[in-house]
Coordinates of C-alpha atoms in Angstrom, one line a residue:
M1 CA 0.0 0.0 -0.1
S2 CA 1.4 3.5 -1.1
R3 CA 1.3 6.3 1.4
I4 CA -0.5 9.4 0.4
Q5 CA -0.1 12.6 2.4
L6 CA -2.9 14.9 2.6
M7 CA -3.0 18.5 4.2
S8 CA -5.7 21.0 4.8
L9 CA -5.2 24.8 5.2
R10 CA -8.0 24.7 7.9
H11 CA -9.8 21.8 9.6
S12 CA -13.6 21.9 9.3
A13 CA -16.6 19.7 8.6
F14 CA -17.0 21.9 5.7
Y15 CA -14.4 19.8 4.0
A16 CA -16.1 16.5 4.5
P17 CA -15.7 15.5 0.9
L18 CA -11.8 15.2 1.4
L19 CA -12.2 13.9 5.0
M20 CA -14.5 11.1 3.8
T21 CA -11.6 9.8 1.4
V22 CA -10.0 8.7 4.8
A23 CA -13.0 8.1 7.0
G24 CA -15.0 6.2 4.5
G25 CA -12.0 3.8 3.5
Y26 CA -12.2 5.0 -0.1
L27 CA -8.2 5.7 -0.5
H28 CA -7.7 2.3 1.2
A29 CA -9.8 0.7 -1.5
E30 CA -7.5 2.4 -4.0
G31 CA -4.4 0.9 -2.1
L32 CA -3.3 4.2 -0.7
D33 CA -2.6 4.7 3.0
P34 CA -3.6 8.2 4.0
V35 CA -1.9 10.6 6.3
Y36 CA -3.9 13.7 7.1
E37 CA -2.6 16.9 8.8
T38 CA -3.4 20.6 9.1
A39 CA -1.1 23.1 7.9
T40 CA 1.0 25.2 10.4
P41 CA 3.0 28.5 9.8
E42 CA 6.1 26.3 9.9
R43 CA 4.6 23.8 7.5
P44 CA 2.5 25.7 5.2
V45 CA 0.5 24.2 2.3
A46 CA 2.6 25.6 -0.7
G47 CA 5.9 24.7 1.0
S48 CA 4.7 21.3 1.8
L49 CA 3.5 20.6 -1.8
A50 CA 6.7 22.2 -3.4
S51 CA 9.0 20.1 -1.1
G52 CA 7.0 16.8 -1.9
H53 CA 6.1 16.4 1.9
C54 CA 2.4 16.6 0.7
H55 CA 0.7 15.2 -2.4
V56 CA -2.7 16.8 -2.1
A57 CA -3.9 19.7 -0.1
Q58 CA -7.3 21.6 0.7
S59 CA -6.8 25.0 -0.3
A60 CA -8.5 27.7 -2.3
V61 CA -8.1 28.9 -5.9
A62 CA -7.6 32.5 -4.5
T63 CA -4.5 31.4 -3.0
S64 CA -3.0 31.6 -6.4
F65 CA -3.9 35.2 -7.0
A66 CA -0.9 36.7 -5.2
A67 CA 1.6 35.0 -7.6
L68 CA -0.7 35.6 -10.6
E69 CA -0.7 39.4 -9.6
R70 CA 3.1 39.2 -9.8
G71 CA 3.0 37.8 -13.2
E72 CA 4.4 34.4 -12.3
T73 CA 3.5 31.0 -13.8
I74 CA 2.5 28.5 -10.9
D75 CA 3.2 24.8 -10.6
I76 CA 0.8 24.3 -7.7
V77 CA -2.7 24.2 -9.5
H78 CA -6.2 23.5 -8.4
F79 CA -7.9 20.4 -10.0
A80 CA -11.1 19.9 -8.1
Q81 CA -13.5 21.7 -5.9
I82 CA -14.4 20.8 -2.4
N83 CA -17.1 23.6 -1.9
E84 CA -19.0 25.7 -4.3
R85 CA -20.2 28.0 -1.9
D86 CA -18.9 29.9 1.2
G87 CA -19.2 27.8 4.3
F88 CA -19.2 30.3 7.1
F89 CA -22.3 30.9 9.3
L90 CA -23.2 34.0 11.4
L91 CA -24.2 33.3 15.0
G92 CA -26.0 35.8 17.0
R93 CA -26.9 35.8 20.7
E94 CA -30.6 35.3 20.3
P95 CA -32.9 33.4 17.8
E96 CA -33.8 35.8 14.8
P97 CA -36.0 33.7 12.4
D98 CA -36.9 36.9 10.6
F99 CA -33.1 37.7 10.2
E100 CA -32.2 40.5 7.6
W101 CA -28.5 41.6 7.1
T102 CA -29.3 45.1 7.7
R103 CA -29.6 44.4 11.5
L104 CA -25.8 44.3 11.4
R105 CA -25.6 48.0 11.1
G106 CA -23.8 49.6 14.0
R107 CA -23.4 46.0 15.6
Q108 CA -20.2 44.3 17.1
V109 CA -19.4 41.5 14.8
L110 CA -16.4 39.2 15.3
V111 CA -15.4 38.6 11.7
D112 CA -12.8 36.1 10.5
H113 CA -10.2 38.3 8.7
F114 CA -8.3 35.6 6.9
F115 CA -8.3 36.8 3.3
Q116 CA -11.0 34.8 1.6
P117 CA -13.6 34.6 4.4
L118 CA -13.0 38.4 4.8
A119 CA -13.6 39.0 1.0
M120 CA -16.6 36.9 1.0
F121 CA -18.1 38.6 4.1
R122 CA -17.5 42.1 2.7
Y123 CA -19.2 41.1 -0.5
A124 CA -22.3 39.5 1.5
L125 CA -22.6 42.8 3.1
H126 CA -22.5 44.6 -0.2
V127 CA -25.1 42.3 -1.8
H128 CA -27.4 43.4 1.3
G129 CA -26.5 47.1 0.8
L130 CA -24.3 47.3 3.6
G131 CA -20.6 48.8 3.6
F132 CA -18.1 47.1 5.8
D133 CA -17.6 50.3 7.9
S134 CA -21.4 50.2 8.7
I135 CA -20.7 47.5 11.2
R136 CA -18.4 47.3 14.1
A137 CA -16.1 44.6 12.8
V138 CA -13.7 43.0 15.3
N139 CA -10.4 40.9 14.6
A140 CA -10.4 38.6 17.5
G141 CA -7.5 36.4 15.9
D142 CA -8.0 33.0 14.6
P143 CA -11.2 31.0 14.7
D144 CA -10.4 29.4 18.1
A145 CA -9.8 32.7 19.4
M146 CA -13.0 34.1 17.8
E147 CA -15.0 31.3 19.5
R148 CA -13.5 32.0 22.9
A149 CA -14.1 35.6 22.5
F150 CA -17.7 35.0 21.9
R151 CA -18.0 32.5 24.7
A152 CA -16.6 35.3 26.9
G153 CA -19.2 37.9 25.8
D154 CA -17.6 39.6 23.3
G155 CA -19.5 40.6 20.1
D156 CA -23.0 40.7 19.2
Y157 CA -22.5 38.3 16.3
V158 CA -19.6 36.0 15.3
H159 CA -18.6 34.7 11.9
L160 CA -17.4 31.1 12.0
Q161 CA -17.2 27.7 9.9
G162 CA -18.9 24.6 10.9
P163 CA -19.1 22.9 13.4
A164 CA -18.1 25.6 15.7
P165 CA -21.4 27.7 15.4
Q166 CA -23.5 24.6 15.6
Q167 CA -21.5 23.6 18.8
L168 CA -22.3 27.1 20.2
Q169 CA -25.9 26.8 19.4
H170 CA -26.1 23.4 20.9
E171 CA -24.7 24.6 24.1
G172 CA -27.3 27.4 24.2
L173 CA -24.7 30.1 23.6
G174 CA -26.1 31.5 20.5
C175 CA -28.2 30.9 17.4
V176 CA -27.1 30.5 13.8
V177 CA -29.1 33.4 12.0
A178 CA -27.6 33.4 8.4
A179 CA -25.1 31.5 5.9
V180 CA -22.7 33.7 4.0
G181 CA -23.1 31.1 1.1
D182 CA -26.6 32.1 0.7
A183 CA -25.8 35.6 0.3
V184 CA -22.7 35.2 -2.1
G185 CA -24.2 32.3 -4.2
P186 CA -22.2 29.6 -6.1
V187 CA -18.4 30.6 -6.1
A188 CA -15.0 28.7 -6.4
F189 CA -14.5 28.6 -2.6
S190 CA -12.3 25.8 -1.4
S191 CA -10.4 23.4 -3.8
L192 CA -8.0 20.4 -3.8
C193 CA -4.5 21.4 -5.2
A194 CA -1.2 19.7 -6.2
R195 CA 1.7 19.9 -8.4
R196 CA 1.2 19.6 -12.1
E197 CA 3.8 16.8 -12.2
W198 CA 1.9 14.7 -9.5
L199 CA -1.4 15.1 -11.2
A200 CA -0.1 13.0 -14.3
T201 CA 0.8 10.0 -11.9
D202 CA -1.1 6.7 -11.2
M203 CA -1.5 7.8 -7.6
A204 CA -3.2 11.1 -8.7
R205 CA -5.7 9.0 -10.8
A206 CA -6.4 6.6 -7.9
F207 CA -6.9 9.5 -5.5
M208 CA -9.4 11.1 -7.8
R209 CA -11.4 7.7 -8.0
A210 CA -11.6 7.7 -4.2
Y211 CA -12.5 11.4 -4.1
R212 CA -15.4 11.1 -6.5
R213 CA -16.8 8.1 -4.6
A214 CA -16.4 9.9 -1.2
R215 CA -17.9 13.2 -2.6
A216 CA -21.0 11.3 -3.8
H217 CA -21.4 9.6 -0.4
V218 CA -21.3 12.9 1.5
I219 CA -23.9 14.4 -1.0
D220 CA -26.3 11.6 -0.8
A221 CA -25.9 9.9 2.8
P222 CA -28.0 10.8 5.9
P223 CA -26.0 13.3 8.0
G224 CA -25.9 11.1 11.0
E225 CA -24.2 8.5 8.9
I226 CA -21.6 10.9 7.6
A227 CA -21.1 12.4 11.3
A228 CA -20.4 9.0 12.7
L229 CA -17.8 8.0 10.1
L230 CA -16.1 11.5 10.8
A231 CA -16.2 11.1 14.6
E232 CA -14.9 7.3 14.5
A233 CA -11.9 8.6 12.4
G234 CA -11.1 11.0 15.1
F235 CA -11.5 14.1 13.2
F236 CA -13.5 16.3 15.5
P237 CA -12.6 15.0 19.1
G238 CA -14.8 16.8 21.6
V239 CA -17.7 17.6 19.2
E240 CA -20.9 15.6 19.8
R241 CA -22.0 13.5 16.9
I242 CA -25.4 15.3 16.9
V243 CA -23.7 18.6 16.3
L244 CA -21.6 17.2 13.6
A245 CA -24.8 15.8 12.0
H246 CA -26.5 19.2 12.1
T247 CA -23.4 20.8 10.5
V248 CA -23.4 18.2 7.6
R249 CA -27.0 18.7 7.1
A250 CA -26.7 22.4 7.0
Y251 CA -23.9 22.1 4.2
Q252 CA -25.9 19.6 2.3
H253 CA -28.8 22.0 2.5
L254 CA -26.7 25.0 1.3
G255 CA -25.6 23.1 -1.9
C256 CA -21.7 23.3 -1.0
W257 CA -21.1 19.8 -2.3
S258 CA -22.1 19.8 -6.0
P259 CA -22.0 16.4 -7.8
E260 CA -19.4 17.6 -10.3
P261 CA -15.9 17.9 -8.9
A262 CA -14.5 20.0 -11.7
I263 CA -14.1 23.9 -10.9
S264 CA -16.7 25.6 -13.1
P265 CA -15.8 28.5 -15.2
A266 CA -18.9 30.1 -13.8
A267 CA -17.9 29.7 -10.2
Y268 CA -14.5 31.0 -11.0
E269 CA -16.0 34.0 -12.6
H270 CA -18.1 34.9 -9.5
L271 CA -14.7 34.5 -7.4
L272 CA -13.2 37.2 -9.6
D273 CA -16.2 39.3 -8.8
V274 CA -15.8 39.0 -5.1
F275 CA -12.0 39.6 -5.2
M276 CA -12.2 42.4 -7.6
F277 CA -14.8 44.1 -5.4
S278 CA -12.4 43.8 -2.3
G279 CA -9.6 45.3 -4.2
L280 CA -7.4 42.1 -3.7
I281 CA -6.9 41.6 -7.4
T282 CA -6.2 44.2 -10.2
R283 CA -7.3 42.1 -13.1
R284 CA -9.4 39.1 -14.0
H285 CA -6.9 36.2 -14.4
P286 CA -7.5 33.5 -16.9
Y287 CA -9.4 30.3 -15.8
G288 CA -6.4 28.4 -16.9
A289 CA -3.7 30.2 -15.1
A290 CA -4.5 28.2 -11.8
I291 CA -7.1 25.6 -12.6
V292 CA -6.6 22.3 -14.5
S293 CA -9.2 19.5 -15.1
P294 CA -9.3 16.6 -12.6
P295 CA -7.1 13.5 -13.2
E296 CA -9.0 10.7 -15.2

């Protein structure tokens, strides 16, 4: 059995299609023994792929924009989507069944300031007629620090990926009031990336067969079944299975995991819209500059 090294830029139930390649045994069925880890400042995604430490990583097409803005030709390319919608939720202190985004005006919001979540959140505000300066945005640090701050009483709302907001709601500390994915719509959000050379290998083709089957499972299976497999694989210690199931159900309902794993030109064009709006890119980079078709 050949070892395959997988890495995630962030760890979340949002990336269940990738996690299920491990938890569902799909990689083992292809003769691949997976090792999964989350990137750290000392071991980032790009460096790990370039050095050969990692074969496949969860990332985002937008991570290529900085190099493309410098006019560079990139070797690390995005070959399949994980999510075709933003996976962040807005959690408030109280239930708001009739929530409208305009309620955020003048309120304190703990906003994830990592480049892509922040760009998407700004765009969601824009869609609803709000400027970023119309809210009292707080940078409380990384997602764990944001959760701790909200638990300590900071913020009227917090902007987090699942299962963190579902866990807070389960504990009675808040209520999910909105999904950024509903506001932004279909977009090339998170992806799988690898080196061009590796994508031509038999291992890449075996990985893609496993990923297609795992993705179909995540889309169609009952949320409780997916939650049980993720929990048994040890991916979310300390998170109750019912919370994981609620999170999976929310992502299924949002339509984050569309059946076709290829990154669509339409989703990419909308990503360009978001990043042009935030001023993070100066031109609309060609689809093929950072995206290739999945291995067959």
